[in-house]
Coordinates of C-alpha atoms in Angstrom, one line a residue:
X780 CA -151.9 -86.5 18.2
X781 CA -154.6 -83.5 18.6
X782 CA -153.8 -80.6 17.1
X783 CA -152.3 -78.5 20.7
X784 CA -149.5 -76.9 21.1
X785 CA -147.8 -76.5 23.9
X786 CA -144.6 -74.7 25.6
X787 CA -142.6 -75.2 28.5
X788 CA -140.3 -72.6 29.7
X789 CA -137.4 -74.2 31.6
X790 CA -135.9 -77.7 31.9
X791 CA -135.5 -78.6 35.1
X792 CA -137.3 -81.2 37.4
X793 CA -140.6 -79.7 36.8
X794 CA -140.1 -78.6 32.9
X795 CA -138.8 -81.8 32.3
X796 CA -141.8 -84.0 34.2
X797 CA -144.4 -81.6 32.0
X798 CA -143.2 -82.1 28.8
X799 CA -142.2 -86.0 29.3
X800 CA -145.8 -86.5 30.4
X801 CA -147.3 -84.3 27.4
X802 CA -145.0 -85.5 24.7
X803 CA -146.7 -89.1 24.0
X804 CA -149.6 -86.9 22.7
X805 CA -148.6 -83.5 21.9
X806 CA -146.5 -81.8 20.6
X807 CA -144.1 -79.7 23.4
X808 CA -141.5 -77.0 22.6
X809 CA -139.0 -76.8 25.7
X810 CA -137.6 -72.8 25.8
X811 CA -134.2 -73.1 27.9
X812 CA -130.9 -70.9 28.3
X813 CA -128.8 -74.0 28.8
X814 CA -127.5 -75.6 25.6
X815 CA -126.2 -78.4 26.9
X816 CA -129.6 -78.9 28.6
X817 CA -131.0 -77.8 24.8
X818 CA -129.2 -80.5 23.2
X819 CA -129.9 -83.0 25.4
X820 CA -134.1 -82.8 24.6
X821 CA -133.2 -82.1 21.2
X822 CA -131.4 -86.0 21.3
X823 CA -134.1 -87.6 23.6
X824 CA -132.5 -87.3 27.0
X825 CA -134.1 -86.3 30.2
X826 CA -131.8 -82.9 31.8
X827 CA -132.5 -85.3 35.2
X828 CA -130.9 -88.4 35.8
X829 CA -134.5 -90.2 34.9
X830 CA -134.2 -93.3 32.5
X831 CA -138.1 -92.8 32.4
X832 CA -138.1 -89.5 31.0
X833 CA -135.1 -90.0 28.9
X834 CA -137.1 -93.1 27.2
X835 CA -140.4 -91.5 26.7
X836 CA -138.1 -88.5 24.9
X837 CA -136.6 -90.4 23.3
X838 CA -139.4 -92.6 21.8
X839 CA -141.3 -89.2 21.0
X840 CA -138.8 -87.3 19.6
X841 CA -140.5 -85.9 16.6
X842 CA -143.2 -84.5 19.1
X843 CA -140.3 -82.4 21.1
X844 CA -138.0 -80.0 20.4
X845 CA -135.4 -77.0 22.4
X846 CA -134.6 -73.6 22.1
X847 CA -132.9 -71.0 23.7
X848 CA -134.4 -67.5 23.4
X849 CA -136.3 -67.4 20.0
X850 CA -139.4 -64.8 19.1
X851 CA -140.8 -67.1 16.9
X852 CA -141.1 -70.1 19.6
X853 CA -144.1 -68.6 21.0
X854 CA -145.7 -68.9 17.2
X855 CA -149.2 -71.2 17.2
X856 CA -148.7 -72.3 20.8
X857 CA -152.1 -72.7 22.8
X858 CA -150.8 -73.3 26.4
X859 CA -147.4 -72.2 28.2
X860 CA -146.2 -74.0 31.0
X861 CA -143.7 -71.9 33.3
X862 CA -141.3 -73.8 35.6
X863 CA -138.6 -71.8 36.1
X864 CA -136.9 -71.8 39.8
X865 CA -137.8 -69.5 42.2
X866 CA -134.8 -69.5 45.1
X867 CA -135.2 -68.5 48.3
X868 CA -133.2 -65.1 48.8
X869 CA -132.2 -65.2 52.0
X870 CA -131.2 -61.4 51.9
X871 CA -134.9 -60.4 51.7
X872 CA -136.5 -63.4 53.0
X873 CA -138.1 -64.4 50.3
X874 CA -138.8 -66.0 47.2
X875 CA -136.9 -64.6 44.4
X876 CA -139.5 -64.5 41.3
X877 CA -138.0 -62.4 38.7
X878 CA -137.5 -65.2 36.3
X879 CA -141.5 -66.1 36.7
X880 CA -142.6 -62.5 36.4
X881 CA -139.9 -62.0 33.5
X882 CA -141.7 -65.5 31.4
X883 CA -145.1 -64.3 31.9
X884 CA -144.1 -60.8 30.6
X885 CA -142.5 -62.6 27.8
X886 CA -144.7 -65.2 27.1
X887 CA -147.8 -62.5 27.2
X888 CA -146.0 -59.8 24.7
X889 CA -145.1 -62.9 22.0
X890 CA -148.5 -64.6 22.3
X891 CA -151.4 -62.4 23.6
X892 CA -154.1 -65.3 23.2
X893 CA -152.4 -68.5 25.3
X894 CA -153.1 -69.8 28.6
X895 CA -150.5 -69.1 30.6
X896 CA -150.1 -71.9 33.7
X897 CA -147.5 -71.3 36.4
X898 CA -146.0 -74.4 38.0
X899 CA -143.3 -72.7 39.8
X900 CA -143.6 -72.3 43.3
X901 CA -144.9 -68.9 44.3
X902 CA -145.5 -66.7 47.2
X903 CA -148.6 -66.5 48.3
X904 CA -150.6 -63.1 47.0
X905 CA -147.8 -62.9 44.3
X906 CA -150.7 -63.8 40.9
X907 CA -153.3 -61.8 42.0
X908 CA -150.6 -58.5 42.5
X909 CA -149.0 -59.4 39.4
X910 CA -151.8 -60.2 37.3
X911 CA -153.5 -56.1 38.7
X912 CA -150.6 -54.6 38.3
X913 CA -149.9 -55.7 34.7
X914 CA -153.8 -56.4 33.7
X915 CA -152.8 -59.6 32.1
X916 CA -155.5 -62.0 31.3
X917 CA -155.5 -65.9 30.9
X918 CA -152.7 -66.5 33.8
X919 CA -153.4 -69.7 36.5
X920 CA -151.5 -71.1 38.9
X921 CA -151.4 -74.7 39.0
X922 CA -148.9 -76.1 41.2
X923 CA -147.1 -79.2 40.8
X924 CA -146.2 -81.6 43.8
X925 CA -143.7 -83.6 42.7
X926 CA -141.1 -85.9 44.4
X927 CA -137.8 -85.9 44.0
X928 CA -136.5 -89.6 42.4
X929 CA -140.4 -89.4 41.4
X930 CA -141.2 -86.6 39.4
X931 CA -142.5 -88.3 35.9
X932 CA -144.8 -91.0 38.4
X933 CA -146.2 -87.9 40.4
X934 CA -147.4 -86.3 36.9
X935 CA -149.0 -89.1 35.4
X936 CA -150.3 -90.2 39.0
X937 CA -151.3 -86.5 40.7
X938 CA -152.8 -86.7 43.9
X939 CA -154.8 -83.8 43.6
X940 CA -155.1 -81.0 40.9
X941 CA -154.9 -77.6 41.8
X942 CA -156.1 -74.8 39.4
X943 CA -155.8 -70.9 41.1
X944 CA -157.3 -68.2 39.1
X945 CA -160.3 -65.4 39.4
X946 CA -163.3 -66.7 36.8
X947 CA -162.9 -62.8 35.4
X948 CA -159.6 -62.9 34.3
X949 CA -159.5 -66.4 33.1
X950 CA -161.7 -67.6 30.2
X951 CA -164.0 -70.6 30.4
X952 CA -162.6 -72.2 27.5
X953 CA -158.9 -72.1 28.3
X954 CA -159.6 -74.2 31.4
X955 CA -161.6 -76.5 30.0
X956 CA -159.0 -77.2 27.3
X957 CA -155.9 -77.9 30.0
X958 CA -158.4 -80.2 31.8
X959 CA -159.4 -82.0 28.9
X960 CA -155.5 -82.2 28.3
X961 CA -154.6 -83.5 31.7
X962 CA -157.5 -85.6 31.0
X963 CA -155.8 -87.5 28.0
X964 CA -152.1 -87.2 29.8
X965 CA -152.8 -88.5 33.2
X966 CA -153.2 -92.3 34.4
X967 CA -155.2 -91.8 37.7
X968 CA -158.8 -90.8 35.5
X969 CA -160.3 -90.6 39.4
X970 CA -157.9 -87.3 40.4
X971 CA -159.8 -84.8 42.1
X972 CA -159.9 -81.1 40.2
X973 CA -159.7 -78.1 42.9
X974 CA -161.0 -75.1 41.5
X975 CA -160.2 -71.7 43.6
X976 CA -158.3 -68.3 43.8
X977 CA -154.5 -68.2 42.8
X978 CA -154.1 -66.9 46.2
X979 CA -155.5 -70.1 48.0
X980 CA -153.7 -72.3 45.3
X981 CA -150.3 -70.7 46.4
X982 CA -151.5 -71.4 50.2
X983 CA -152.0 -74.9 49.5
X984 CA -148.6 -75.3 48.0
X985 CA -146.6 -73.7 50.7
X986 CA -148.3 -75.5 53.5
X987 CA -148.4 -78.7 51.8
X988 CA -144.4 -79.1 51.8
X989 CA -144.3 -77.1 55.5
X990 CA -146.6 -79.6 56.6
X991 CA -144.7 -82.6 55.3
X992 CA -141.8 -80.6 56.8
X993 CA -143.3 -80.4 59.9
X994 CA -143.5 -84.3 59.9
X995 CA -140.0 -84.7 59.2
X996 CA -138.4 -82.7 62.0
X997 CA -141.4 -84.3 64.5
X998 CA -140.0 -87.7 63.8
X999 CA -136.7 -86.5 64.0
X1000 CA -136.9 -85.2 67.4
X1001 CA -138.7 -88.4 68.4
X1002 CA -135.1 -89.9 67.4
X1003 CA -133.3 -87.6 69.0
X1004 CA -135.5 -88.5 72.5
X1005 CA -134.7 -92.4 71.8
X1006 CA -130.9 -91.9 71.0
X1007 CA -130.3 -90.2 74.5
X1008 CA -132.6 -92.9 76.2
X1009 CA -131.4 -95.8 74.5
X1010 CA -134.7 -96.9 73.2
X1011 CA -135.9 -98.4 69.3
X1012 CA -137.1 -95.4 67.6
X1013 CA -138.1 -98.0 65.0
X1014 CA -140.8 -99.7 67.3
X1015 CA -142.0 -96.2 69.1
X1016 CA -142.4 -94.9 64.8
X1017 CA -143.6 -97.8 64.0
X1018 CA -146.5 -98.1 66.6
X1019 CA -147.2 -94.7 66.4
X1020 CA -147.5 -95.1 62.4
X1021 CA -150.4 -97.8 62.5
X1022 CA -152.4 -95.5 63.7
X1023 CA -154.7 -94.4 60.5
X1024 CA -154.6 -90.8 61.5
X1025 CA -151.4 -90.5 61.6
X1026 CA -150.0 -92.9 59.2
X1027 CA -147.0 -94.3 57.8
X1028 CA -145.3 -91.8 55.7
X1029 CA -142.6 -89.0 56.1
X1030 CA -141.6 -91.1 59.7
X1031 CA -138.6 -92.2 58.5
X1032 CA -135.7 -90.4 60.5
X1033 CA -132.9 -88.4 58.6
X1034 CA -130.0 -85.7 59.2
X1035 CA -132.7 -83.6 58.4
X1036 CA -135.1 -82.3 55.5
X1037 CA -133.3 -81.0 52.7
X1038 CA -134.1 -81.2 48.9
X1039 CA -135.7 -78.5 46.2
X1040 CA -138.7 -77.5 47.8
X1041 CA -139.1 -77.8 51.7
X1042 CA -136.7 -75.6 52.9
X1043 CA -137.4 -72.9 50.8
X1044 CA -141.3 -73.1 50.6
X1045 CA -141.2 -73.8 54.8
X1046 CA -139.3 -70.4 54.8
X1047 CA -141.1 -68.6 52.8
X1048 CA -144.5 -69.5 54.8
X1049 CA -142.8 -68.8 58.0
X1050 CA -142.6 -64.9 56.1
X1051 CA -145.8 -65.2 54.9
X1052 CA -146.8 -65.7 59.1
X1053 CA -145.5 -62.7 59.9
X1054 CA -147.7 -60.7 62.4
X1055 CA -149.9 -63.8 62.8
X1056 CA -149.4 -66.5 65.9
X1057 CA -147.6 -68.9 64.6
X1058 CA -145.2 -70.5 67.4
X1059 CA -145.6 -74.1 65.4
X1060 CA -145.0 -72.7 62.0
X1061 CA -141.8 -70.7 62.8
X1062 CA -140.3 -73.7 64.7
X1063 CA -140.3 -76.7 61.8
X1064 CA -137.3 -74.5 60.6
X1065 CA -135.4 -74.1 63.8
X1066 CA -135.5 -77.9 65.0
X1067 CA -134.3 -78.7 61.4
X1068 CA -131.3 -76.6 62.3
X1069 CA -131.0 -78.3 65.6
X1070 CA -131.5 -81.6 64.1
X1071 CA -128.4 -81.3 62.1
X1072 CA -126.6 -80.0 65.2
X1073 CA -127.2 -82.8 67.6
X1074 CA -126.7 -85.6 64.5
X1075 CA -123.2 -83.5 64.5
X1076 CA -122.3 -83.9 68.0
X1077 CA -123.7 -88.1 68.1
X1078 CA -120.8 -87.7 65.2
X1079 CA -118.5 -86.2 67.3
X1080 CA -119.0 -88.1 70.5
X1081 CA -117.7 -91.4 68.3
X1082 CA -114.3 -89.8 68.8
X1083 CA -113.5 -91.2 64.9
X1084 CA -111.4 -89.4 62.7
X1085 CA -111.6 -90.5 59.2
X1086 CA -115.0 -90.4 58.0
X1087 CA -116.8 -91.6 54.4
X1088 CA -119.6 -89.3 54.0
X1089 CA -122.0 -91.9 51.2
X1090 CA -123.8 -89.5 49.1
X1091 CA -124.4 -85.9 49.0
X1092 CA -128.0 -86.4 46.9
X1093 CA -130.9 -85.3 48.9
X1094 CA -132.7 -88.8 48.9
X1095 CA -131.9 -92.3 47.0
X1096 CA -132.9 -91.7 43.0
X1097 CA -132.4 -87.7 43.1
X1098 CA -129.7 -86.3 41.7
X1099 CA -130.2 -82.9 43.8
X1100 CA -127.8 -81.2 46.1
X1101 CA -129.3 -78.2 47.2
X1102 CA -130.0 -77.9 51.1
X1103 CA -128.6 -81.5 51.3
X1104 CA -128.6 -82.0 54.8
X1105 CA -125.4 -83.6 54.5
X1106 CA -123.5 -80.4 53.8
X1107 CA -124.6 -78.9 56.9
X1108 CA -123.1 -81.7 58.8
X1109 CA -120.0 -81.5 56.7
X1110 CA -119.3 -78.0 57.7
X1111 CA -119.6 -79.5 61.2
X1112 CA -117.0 -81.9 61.2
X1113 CA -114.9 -79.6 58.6
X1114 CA -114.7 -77.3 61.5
X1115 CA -113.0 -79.7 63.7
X1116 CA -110.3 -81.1 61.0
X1117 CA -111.6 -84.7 60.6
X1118 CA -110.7 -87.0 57.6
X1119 CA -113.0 -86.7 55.5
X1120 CA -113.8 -88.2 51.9
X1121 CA -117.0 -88.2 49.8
X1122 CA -118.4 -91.0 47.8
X1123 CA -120.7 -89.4 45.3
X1124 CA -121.3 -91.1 41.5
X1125 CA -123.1 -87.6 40.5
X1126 CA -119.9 -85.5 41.2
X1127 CA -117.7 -85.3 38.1
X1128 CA -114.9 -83.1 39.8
X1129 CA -112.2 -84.4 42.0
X1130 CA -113.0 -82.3 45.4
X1131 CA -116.5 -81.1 46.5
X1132 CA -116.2 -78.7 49.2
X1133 CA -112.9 -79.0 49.3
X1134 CA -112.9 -82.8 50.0
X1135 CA -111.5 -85.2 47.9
X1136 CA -113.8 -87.4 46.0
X1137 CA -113.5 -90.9 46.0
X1138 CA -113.8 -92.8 42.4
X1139 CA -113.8 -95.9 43.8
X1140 CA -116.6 -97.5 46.0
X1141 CA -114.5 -100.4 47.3
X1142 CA -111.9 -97.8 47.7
X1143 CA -113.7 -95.3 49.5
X1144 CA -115.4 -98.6 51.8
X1145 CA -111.7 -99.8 52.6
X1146 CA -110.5 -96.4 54.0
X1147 CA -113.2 -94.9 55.9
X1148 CA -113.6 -96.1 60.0
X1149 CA -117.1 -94.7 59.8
X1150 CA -119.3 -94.3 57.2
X1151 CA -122.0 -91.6 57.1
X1152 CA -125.5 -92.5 55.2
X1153 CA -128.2 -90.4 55.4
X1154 CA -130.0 -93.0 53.5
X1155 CA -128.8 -96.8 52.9
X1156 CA -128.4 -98.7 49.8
X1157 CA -127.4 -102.0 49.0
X1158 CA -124.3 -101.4 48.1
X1159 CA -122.8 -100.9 51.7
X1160 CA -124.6 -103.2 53.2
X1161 CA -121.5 -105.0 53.4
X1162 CA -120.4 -102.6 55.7
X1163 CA -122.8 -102.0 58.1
X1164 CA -120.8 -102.4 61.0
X1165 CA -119.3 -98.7 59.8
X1166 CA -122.5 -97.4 59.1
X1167 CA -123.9 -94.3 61.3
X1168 CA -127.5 -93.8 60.0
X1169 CA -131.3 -92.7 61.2
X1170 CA -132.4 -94.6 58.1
X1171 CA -134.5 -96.8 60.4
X1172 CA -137.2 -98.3 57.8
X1173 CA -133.9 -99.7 55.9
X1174 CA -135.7 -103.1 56.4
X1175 CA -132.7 -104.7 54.5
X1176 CA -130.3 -104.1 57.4

């Protein structure tokens, strides 16, 4: 193990994908409010439902450790990792960023000499403000993108990487030490390194996950043209998709885009737009809304009253609920007093959204007359026949 020392602020998705890719050969200090998120690490368990993670923590455990607020966690560490959440605040339309500006402050007043490399997702312009308005030297933005279900695969296998800073603020060195780390950490040795502004970094992380946005609403809409003209949205996707410049990716229908980042980041471009044309931009969000809308009424038109919603997650192997699509439609049918129960193994508490969780799959199989599954697994496949789904790429079905 060389002699680099690193720190991650904040466990979540992208904290936890860092450090699990860094601990094999480094050793990683975690800083976290959460102590049940604090113990966990501290016994070799991933904070995400990740077997992965959990195993390479667990493995590695004398090259990891948690904290919660400590000055002396900053002592001997050469490179901080920030990857706390920045949430879309809807009341100002825009990112909310006061835990990133609040760790670089921190970070830069404990340990004047580290490289300080933001992962979180920020607005674009936000670095190159913060970084004049506080003179601080030695801050990049590299930004991670990471799938959810996927996160620890993404880091070790990154399709590109992305490193935003001005030459004058940012020594020489400092750079070439986190490449030569991501060097020893990550299995692709082929990945492409991007070297430009922090400002053109943050643009290329924003309209990444709009553009994949963008893609999920088109096919979406596609679905919605072949549901009201009874035609296989399967074959139009599919011989639209062989062709190699368009591809086969993000075709796959669904109630919608939902998830960590492409709500949010898609909102916080269509800001960042302001004042510009933008007519396709400003629309990825709107026919997501629709989407969910006309998925409710193909709902309602069934005329069914007791309804199994399968799954709240985001997608199959996340554990996520935030901007679930799901929920949207839930507060559909909620409105007009149907049935309802929820299946969901990642929901400890006996009502979510004030509708009863059911324990028990067979149970919850047994007593719903339509089943709603944003995405199928195997395990009600046995019950297709109550199955309303876009998941049209579900090749076991």
């Amino acid at each position: 193990m060389k002699s680099i020392n690193i720190l991650v602020v904040g466990a979540g998705y992208v904290g936890m994908s860092v450090a699990a890719m860094l601990v094999p050969k480094y050793f990683v200090k975690v800083l976290e409010k959460d102590n049940l998120k604090i113990d966990k690490i501290n016994n070799g368990i991933s904070t995400l439902n990740d077997d992965e993670i959990s195993n390479l923590l667990a493995s590695n455990l004398e090259n990891i450790s948690a904290y919660a607020a400590s000055d002396n966690v900053y002592d001997g560490i050469d490179i901080i990792f920030i990857c706390v959440p920045t949430d879309y605040n809807n009341e100002i339309n825009a990112f909310d960023t006061s835990l990133v500006e609040d760790a670089i402050k921190k970070s830069r007043e404990k340990n004047s000499d580290s490289l300080i490399v933001i992962k979180s997702t920020l607005p674009i312009k936000f670095l190159d403000n913060f970084i004049k308005q506080h003179s601080i030297k030695n801050v990049i933005y590299n930004p991670e993108f990471l799938r959810e279900g996927s996160e620890l695969y993404d880091s070790l296998n990154p399709s590109r990487i992305i490193l935003g800073y001005e030459e004058k603020n940012v020594s020489k060195e400092k750079i070439e030490l986190l490449c030569e780390i991501y060097a020893e950490t990550i299995k692709n040795k082929d990945t492409k390194y991007l070297h430009m502004s922090s400002t053109e970094a943050e643009a290329v992380k924003l309209n990444s996950n709009a553009y994949l946005a963008m893609r999920v609403a088109f096919f979406n809409e596609i679905d919605n043209f072949c549901l009201d003209n009874n035609l296989s949205t399967k074959k139009i996707v599919t011989g639209m998709s062989l062709d190699p410049r368009i591809g086969d990716y993000y075709n796959n229908p669904s109630f919608g885009y939902g998830g960590y980042c492409l709500p949010k980041d898609t909102k916080q471009l269509i800001e960042s737009f302001k004042g510009l044309p933008n007519s396709l931009i400003k629309s990825i969000d709107e026919s997501n809304k629709n989407r969910k809308l006309f998925i409710s009424k193909k709902i309602f038109d069934k005329k069914i009253k007791k309804i199994g919603i399968y799954r709240i997650v985001s997608k199959s192997g996340s554990d996520n609920f935030r901007e679930s699509s799901i929920i949207d439609i839930i507060d559909n049918l909620k409105a007009y007093s149907y049935d309802l129960a929820i299946y969901e193994p990642n929901i400890n508490e006996d009502f979510f959204l004030n509708i009863k969780v059911e324990k028990s799959l067979q149970h919850f199989k047994q007593n719903s007359q339509m089943i709603l599954a944003n995405r199928i697994d195997k395990e009600i496949y046995d019950v297709e026949d109550k199955i309303f789904s876009r998941d049209i790429f579900n090749t076991d079905l």
